[in-house]
Short mmCIF file of C-alpha atoms and ligand atoms in Angstrom, two decimals:
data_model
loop_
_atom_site.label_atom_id
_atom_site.label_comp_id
_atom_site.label_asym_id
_atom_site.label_seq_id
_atom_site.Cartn_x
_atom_site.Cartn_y
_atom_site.Cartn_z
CA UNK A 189 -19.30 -3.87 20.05
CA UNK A 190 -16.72 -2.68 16.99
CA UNK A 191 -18.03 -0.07 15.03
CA UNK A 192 -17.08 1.25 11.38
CA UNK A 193 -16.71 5.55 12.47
CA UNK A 194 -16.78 6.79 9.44
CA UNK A 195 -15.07 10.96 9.59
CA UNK A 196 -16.21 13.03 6.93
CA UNK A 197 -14.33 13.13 3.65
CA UNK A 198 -11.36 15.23 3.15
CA UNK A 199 -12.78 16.95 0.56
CA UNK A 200 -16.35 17.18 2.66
CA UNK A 201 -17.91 15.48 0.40
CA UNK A 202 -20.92 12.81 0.22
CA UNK A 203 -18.64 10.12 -0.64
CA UNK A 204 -17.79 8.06 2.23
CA UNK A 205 -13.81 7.50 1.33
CA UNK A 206 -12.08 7.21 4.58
CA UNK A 207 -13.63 4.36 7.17
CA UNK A 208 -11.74 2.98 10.63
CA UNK A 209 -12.51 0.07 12.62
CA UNK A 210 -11.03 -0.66 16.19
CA UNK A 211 -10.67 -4.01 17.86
CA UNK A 212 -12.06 -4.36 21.48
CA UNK A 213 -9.65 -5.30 23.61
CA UNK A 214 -10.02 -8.89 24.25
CA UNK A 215 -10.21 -9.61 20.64
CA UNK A 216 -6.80 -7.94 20.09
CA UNK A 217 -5.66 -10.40 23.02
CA UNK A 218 -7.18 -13.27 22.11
CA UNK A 219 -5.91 -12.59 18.27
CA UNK A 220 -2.32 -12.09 19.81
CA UNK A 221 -2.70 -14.83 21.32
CA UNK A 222 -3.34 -17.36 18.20
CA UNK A 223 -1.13 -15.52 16.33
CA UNK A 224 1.75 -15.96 19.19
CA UNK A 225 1.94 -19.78 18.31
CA UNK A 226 2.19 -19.52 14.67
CA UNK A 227 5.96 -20.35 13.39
CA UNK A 228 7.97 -18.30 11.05
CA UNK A 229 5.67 -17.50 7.85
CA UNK A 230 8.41 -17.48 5.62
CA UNK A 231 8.64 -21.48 5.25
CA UNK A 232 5.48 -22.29 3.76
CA UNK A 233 3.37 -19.20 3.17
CA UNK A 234 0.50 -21.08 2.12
CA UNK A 235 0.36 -22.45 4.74
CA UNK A 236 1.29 -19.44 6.89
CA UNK A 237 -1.77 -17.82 5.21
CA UNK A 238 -4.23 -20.24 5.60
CA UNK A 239 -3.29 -20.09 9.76
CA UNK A 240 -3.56 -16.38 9.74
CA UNK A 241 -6.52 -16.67 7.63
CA UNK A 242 -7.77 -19.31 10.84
CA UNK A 243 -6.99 -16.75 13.53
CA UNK A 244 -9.19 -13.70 11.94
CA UNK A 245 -11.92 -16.16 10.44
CA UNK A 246 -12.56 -16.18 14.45
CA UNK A 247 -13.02 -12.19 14.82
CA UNK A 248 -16.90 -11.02 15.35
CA UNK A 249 -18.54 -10.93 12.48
CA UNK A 250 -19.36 -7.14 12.24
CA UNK A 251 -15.53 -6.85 12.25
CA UNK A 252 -14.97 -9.58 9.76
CA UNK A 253 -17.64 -8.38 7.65
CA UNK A 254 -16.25 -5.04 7.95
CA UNK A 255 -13.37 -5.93 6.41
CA UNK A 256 -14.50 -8.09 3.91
CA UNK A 257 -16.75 -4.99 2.67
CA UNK A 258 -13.61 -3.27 2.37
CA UNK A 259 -12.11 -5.32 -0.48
CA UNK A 260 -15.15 -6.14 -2.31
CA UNK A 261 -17.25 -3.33 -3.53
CA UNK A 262 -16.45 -0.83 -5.76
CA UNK A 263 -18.45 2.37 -3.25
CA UNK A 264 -16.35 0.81 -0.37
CA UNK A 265 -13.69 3.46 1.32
CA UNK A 266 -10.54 3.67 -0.28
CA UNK A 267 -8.47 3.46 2.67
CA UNK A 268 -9.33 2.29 6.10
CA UNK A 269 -7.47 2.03 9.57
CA UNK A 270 -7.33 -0.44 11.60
CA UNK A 271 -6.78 0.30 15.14
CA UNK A 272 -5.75 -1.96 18.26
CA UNK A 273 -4.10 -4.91 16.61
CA UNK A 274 -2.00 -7.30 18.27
CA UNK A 275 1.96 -6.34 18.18
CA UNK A 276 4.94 -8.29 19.20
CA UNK A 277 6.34 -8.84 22.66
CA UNK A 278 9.52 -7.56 21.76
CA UNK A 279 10.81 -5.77 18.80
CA UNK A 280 14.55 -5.82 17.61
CA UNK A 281 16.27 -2.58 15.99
CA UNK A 282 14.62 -1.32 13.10
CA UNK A 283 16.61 -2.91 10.14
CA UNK A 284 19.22 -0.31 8.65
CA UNK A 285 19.67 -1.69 5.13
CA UNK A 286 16.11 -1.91 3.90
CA UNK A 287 15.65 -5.59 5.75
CA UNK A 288 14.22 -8.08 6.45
CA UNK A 289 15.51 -7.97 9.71
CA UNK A 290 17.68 -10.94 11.00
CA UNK A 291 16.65 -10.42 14.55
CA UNK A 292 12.75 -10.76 14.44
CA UNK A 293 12.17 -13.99 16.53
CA UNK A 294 8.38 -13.68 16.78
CA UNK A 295 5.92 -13.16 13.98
CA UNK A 296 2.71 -11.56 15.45
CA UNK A 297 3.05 -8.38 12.68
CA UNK A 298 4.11 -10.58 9.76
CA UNK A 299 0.43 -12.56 11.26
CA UNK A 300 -1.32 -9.57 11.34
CA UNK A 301 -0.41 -8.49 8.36
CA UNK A 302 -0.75 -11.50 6.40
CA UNK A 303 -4.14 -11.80 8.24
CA UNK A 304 -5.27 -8.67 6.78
CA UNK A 305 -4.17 -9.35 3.49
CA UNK A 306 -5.92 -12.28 3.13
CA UNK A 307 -8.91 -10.88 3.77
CA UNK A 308 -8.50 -8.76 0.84
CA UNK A 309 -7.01 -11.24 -1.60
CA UNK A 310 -3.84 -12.87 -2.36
CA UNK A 311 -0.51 -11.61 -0.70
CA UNK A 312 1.70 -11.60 -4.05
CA UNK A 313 5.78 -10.67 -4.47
CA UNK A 314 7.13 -8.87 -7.74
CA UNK A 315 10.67 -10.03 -8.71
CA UNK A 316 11.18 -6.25 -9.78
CA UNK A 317 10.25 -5.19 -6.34
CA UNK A 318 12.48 -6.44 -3.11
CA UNK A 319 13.44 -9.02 -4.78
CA UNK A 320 10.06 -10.92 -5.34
CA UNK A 321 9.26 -10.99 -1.18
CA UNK A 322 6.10 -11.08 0.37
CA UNK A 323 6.53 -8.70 3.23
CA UNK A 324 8.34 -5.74 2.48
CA UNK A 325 10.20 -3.80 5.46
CA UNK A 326 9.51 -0.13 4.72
CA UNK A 327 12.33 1.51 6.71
CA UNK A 328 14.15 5.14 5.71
CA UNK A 329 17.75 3.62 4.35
CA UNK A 330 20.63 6.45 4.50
CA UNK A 331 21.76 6.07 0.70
CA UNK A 332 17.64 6.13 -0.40
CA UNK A 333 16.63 9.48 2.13
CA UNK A 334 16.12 11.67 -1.15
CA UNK A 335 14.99 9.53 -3.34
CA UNK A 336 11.09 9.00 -4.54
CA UNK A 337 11.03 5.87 -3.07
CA UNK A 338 9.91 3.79 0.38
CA UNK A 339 13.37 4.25 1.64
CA UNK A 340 13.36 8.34 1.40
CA UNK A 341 12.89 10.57 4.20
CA UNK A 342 14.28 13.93 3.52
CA UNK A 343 11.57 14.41 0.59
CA UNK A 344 8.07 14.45 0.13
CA UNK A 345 6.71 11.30 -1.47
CA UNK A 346 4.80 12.70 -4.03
CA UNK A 347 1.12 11.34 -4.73
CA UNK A 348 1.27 8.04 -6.30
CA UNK A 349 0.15 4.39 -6.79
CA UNK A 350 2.14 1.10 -6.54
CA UNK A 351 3.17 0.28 -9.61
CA UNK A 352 4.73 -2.83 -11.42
CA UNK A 353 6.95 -3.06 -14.58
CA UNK A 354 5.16 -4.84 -16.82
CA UNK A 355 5.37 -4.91 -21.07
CA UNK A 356 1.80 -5.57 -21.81
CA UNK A 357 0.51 -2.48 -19.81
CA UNK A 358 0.79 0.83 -18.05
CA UNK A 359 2.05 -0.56 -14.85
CA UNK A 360 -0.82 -0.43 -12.97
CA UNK A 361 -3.20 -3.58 -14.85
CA UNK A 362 -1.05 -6.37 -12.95
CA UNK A 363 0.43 -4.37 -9.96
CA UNK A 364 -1.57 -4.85 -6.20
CA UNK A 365 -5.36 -3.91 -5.75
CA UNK A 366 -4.30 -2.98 -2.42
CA UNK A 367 -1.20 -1.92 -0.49
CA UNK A 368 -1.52 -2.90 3.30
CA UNK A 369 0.91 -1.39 5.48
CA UNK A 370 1.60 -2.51 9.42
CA UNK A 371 3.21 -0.43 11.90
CA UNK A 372 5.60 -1.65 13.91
CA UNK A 373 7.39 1.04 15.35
CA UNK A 374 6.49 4.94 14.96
CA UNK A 375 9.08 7.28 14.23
CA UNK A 376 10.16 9.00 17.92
CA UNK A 377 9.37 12.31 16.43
CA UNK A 378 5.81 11.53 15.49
CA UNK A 379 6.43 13.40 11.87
CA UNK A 380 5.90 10.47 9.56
CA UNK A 381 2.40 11.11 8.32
CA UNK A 382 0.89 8.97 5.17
CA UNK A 383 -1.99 10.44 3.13
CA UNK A 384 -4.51 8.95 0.79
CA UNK A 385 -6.26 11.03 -1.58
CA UNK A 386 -9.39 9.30 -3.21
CA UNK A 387 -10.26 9.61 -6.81
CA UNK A 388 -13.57 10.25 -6.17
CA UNK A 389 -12.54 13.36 -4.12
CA UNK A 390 -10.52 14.12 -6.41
CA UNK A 391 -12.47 14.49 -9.37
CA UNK A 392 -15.42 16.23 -7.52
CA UNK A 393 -12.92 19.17 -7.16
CA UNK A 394 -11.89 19.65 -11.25
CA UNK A 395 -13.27 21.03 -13.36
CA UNK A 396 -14.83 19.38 -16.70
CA UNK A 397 -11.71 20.04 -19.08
CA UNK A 398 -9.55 19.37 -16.71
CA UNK A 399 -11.11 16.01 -16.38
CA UNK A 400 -11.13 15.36 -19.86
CA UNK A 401 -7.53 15.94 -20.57
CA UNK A 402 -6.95 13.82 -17.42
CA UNK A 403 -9.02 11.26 -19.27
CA UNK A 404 -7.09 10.97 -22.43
CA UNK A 405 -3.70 9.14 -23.00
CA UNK A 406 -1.57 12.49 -22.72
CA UNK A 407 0.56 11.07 -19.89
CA UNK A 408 3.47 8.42 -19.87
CA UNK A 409 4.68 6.47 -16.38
CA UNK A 410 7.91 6.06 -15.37
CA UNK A 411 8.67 2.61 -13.98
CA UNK A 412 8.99 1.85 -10.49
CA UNK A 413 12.80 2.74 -9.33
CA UNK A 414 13.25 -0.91 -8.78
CA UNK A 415 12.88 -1.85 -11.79
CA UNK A 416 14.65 1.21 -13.39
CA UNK A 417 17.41 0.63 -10.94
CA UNK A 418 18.25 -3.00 -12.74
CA UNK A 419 18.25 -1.34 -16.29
CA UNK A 420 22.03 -1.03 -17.60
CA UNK A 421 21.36 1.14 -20.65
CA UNK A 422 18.89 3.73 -19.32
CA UNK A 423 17.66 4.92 -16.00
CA UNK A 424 14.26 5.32 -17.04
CA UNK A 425 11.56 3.52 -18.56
CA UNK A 426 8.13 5.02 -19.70
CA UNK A 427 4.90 3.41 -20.67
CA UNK A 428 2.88 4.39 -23.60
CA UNK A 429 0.76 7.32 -23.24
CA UNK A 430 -2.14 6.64 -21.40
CA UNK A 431 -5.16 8.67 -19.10
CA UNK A 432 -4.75 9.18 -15.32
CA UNK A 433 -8.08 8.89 -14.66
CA UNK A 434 -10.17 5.75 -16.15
CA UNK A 435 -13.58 4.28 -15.63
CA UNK A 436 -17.11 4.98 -14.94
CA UNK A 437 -17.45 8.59 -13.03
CA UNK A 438 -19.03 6.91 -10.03
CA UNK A 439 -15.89 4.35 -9.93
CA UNK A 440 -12.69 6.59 -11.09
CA UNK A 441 -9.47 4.54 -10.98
CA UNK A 442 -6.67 6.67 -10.92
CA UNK A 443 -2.99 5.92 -11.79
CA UNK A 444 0.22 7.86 -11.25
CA UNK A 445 3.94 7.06 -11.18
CA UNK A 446 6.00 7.98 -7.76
CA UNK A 447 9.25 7.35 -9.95
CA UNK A 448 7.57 10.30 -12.49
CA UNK A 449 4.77 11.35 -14.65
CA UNK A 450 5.45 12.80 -18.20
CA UNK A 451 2.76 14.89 -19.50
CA UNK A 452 2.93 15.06 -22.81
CA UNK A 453 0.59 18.45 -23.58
CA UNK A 454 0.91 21.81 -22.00
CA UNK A 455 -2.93 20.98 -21.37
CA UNK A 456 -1.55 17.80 -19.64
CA UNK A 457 1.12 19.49 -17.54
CA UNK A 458 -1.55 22.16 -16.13
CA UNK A 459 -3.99 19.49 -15.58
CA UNK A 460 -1.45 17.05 -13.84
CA UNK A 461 -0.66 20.07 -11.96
CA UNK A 462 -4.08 20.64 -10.71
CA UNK A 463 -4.52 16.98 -10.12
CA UNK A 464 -1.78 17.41 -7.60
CA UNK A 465 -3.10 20.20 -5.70
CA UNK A 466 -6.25 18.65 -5.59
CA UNK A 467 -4.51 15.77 -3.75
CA UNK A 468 -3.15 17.47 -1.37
CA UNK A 469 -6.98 19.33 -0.72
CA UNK A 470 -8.82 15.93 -0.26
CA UNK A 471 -6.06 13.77 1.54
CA UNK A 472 -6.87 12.00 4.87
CA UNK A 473 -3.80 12.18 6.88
CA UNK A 474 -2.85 9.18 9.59
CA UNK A 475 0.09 9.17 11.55
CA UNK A 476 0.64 5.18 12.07
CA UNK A 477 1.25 4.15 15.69
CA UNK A 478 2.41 0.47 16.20
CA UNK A 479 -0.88 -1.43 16.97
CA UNK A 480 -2.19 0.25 13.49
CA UNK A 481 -2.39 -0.97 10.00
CA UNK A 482 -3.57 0.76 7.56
CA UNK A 483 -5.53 -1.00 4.34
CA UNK A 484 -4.95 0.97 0.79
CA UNK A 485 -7.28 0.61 -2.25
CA UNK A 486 -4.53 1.01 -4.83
CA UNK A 487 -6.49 1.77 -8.09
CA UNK A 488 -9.45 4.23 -6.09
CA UNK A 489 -6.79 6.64 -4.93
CA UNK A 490 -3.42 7.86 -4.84
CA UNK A 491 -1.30 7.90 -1.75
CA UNK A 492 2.23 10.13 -0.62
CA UNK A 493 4.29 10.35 2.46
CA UNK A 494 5.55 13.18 4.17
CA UNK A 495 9.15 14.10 5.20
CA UNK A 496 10.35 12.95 8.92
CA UNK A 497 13.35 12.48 10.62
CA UNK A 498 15.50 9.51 9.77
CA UNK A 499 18.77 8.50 12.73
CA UNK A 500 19.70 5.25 11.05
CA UNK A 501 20.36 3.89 14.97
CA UNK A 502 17.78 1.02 14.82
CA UNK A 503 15.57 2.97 16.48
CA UNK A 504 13.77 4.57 13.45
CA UNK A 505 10.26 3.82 11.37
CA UNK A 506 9.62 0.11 10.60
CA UNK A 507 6.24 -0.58 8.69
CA UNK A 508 5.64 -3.72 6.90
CA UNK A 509 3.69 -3.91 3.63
CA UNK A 510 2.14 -6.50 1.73
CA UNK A 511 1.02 -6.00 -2.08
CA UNK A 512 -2.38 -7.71 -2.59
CA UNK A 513 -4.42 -9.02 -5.53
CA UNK A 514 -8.00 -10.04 -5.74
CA UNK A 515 -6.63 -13.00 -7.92
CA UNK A 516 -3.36 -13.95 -9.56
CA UNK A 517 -5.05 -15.63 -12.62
CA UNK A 518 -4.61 -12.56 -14.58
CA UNK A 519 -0.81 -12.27 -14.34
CA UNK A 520 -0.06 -15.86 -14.60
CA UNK A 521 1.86 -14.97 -17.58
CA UNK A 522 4.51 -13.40 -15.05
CA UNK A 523 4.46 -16.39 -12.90
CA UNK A 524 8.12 -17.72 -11.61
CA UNK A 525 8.19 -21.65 -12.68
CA UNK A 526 8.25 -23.36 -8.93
CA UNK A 527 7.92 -20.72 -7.52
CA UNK A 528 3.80 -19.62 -5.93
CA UNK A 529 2.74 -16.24 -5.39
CA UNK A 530 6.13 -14.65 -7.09
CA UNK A 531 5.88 -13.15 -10.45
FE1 FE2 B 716 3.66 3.71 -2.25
#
């Protein structure tokens, strides 16, 4: 029988912020299995999705409903690891250049993924980010290691959320509700670590006036480096001032910028500053093994990645990632003429 084990909070708090689930094993092979026969999802991804969506309509329901939980209610964990997933027979060299890689003849990760994602909502691509694709490869890529970005190895990826460039906003309103991430191959030195850090955590550790000043509109975002990157007059694009922390106190969403965060107060600076510590006190910490996923609430925490060792030999980390939204009626206005699920 699957069970939800729920470890305590990072923090050790009431709040339940951290959940995993594990497949049995014959449900992992008989989900390899359907997802085996599926073609390349890259043709039709509607239809791609609807055959994932097939294969884990078919898990128990405690699983299912386990997941489902996950990316419907607001006192659900923030982040939650799935364990014993189906992985490909074989696995070509990690892609050096950032991907996708040219050599991936099976799809059982890309189903997996997918799979996942469509249990939380809609698998969507941002023309500002990897060129509008679905699946991202998240690989370290020599020319990115010391940058704030998925590529980087040789620096800490500071606490952050997914963000998306977008006029109307903060960058945060029509970016993904969730980040899922699949591993495919683990780093050989087993130093790649990802944390999450749950706003709910986070704000039982401050302090009232910190939490008001994190509360007003005293901060401005940087936009994602992808974005940034395509500018040709600046190399840096900041929102309007807005709050880090928004919403009822039960339900905190939080939003920060990995490409930078400019307080605009010395109040702001020493709260952002003990926002960060606080991040690092209430983190949960998961070192993804291939077979893992790993599902991320974007807008109830914040999540960073540690250094590790990048050989650029084909042999190094290879996660995929989707970017999910509960619906993609709110950012029609983005939407790419002829073109579904890009915006
Ligand atoms: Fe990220």
């Amino acid at each position: 029988m699957p069970s939800l084990d729920v470890p305590p909070g990072g923090g050790g708090f009431s709040t339940v912020t951290f959940a995993e689930l594990r497949l049995p094993d014959d449900v992992r092979d008989l989900l390899g299995e359907r997802l085996a026969s599926a073609h390349d999802p890259f043709g039709d991804i509607d239809r791609a999705s609807a055959r994932c969506h097939q294969a884990f309509a078919q898990l128990p329901v405690e699983v299912l409903q386990s997941l489902l939980d996950f990316g419907r209610h607001p006192d659900a964990p923030g982040v939650a690891l799935v364990r014993n997933l189906p992985v490909d027979p074989l696995l070509p060299p990690t892609p050096r250049d950032g991907g996708p890689s040219l050599g991936k003849r099976t799809f059982v990760a890309e189903g997996v993924l997918l799979g996942l994602s469509g249990l939380l909502g809609e698998p969507v691509g941002f023309l500002s980010e990897r060129e509008g694709r679905l699946v991202h490869d998240v690989v370290p890529v020599a020319y990115g290691a010391a940058t704030q970005t998925s590529q980087g190895t040789k620096v800490f990826l500071s606490f952050h959320n997914d963000l998306v460039h977008d006029c109307q906003d903060c960058y945060s309103r029509h970016g993904p509700d969730f980040v899922v991430l699949n591993c495919l191959r683990a780093d050989r030195e087993s130093e790649a670590c990802t944390y999450y850090a749950d706003a709910r955590d986070i704000v039982g550790l401050l302090d009232t006036a910190t939490l008001d000043v994190l509360r007003s509109p005293a901060f401005r975002m940087n936009a994602p480096g992808g974005f940034v990157s395509s500018l040709v007059d600046r190399d840096e694009a900041y929102s309007d001032p807005v709050p880090v922390l928004r919403g009822p106190g039960e339900f905190p969403e939080v939003v920060t910028a990995a490409n930078g965060v400019r307080p605009l107060t010395v109040a702001a600076r020493a709260a952002f500053d003990t926002f960060q510590s606080a991040c690092l006190v209430v983190a949960h910490e998961v070192r993804l093994a291939p077979g893992q996923a790993l599902l991320i609430n974007n807008r109830k925490g914040v999540h960073a990645r540690s250094r590790y060792t990048a050989h650029y030999d084909g042999r190094d980390r290879w996660l995929q990632r989707t970017y999910v939204r509960r619906n993609l009626w709110d950012i029609r206005h983005r939407s790419v003429p002829g073109v579904r699920r890009i915006h």
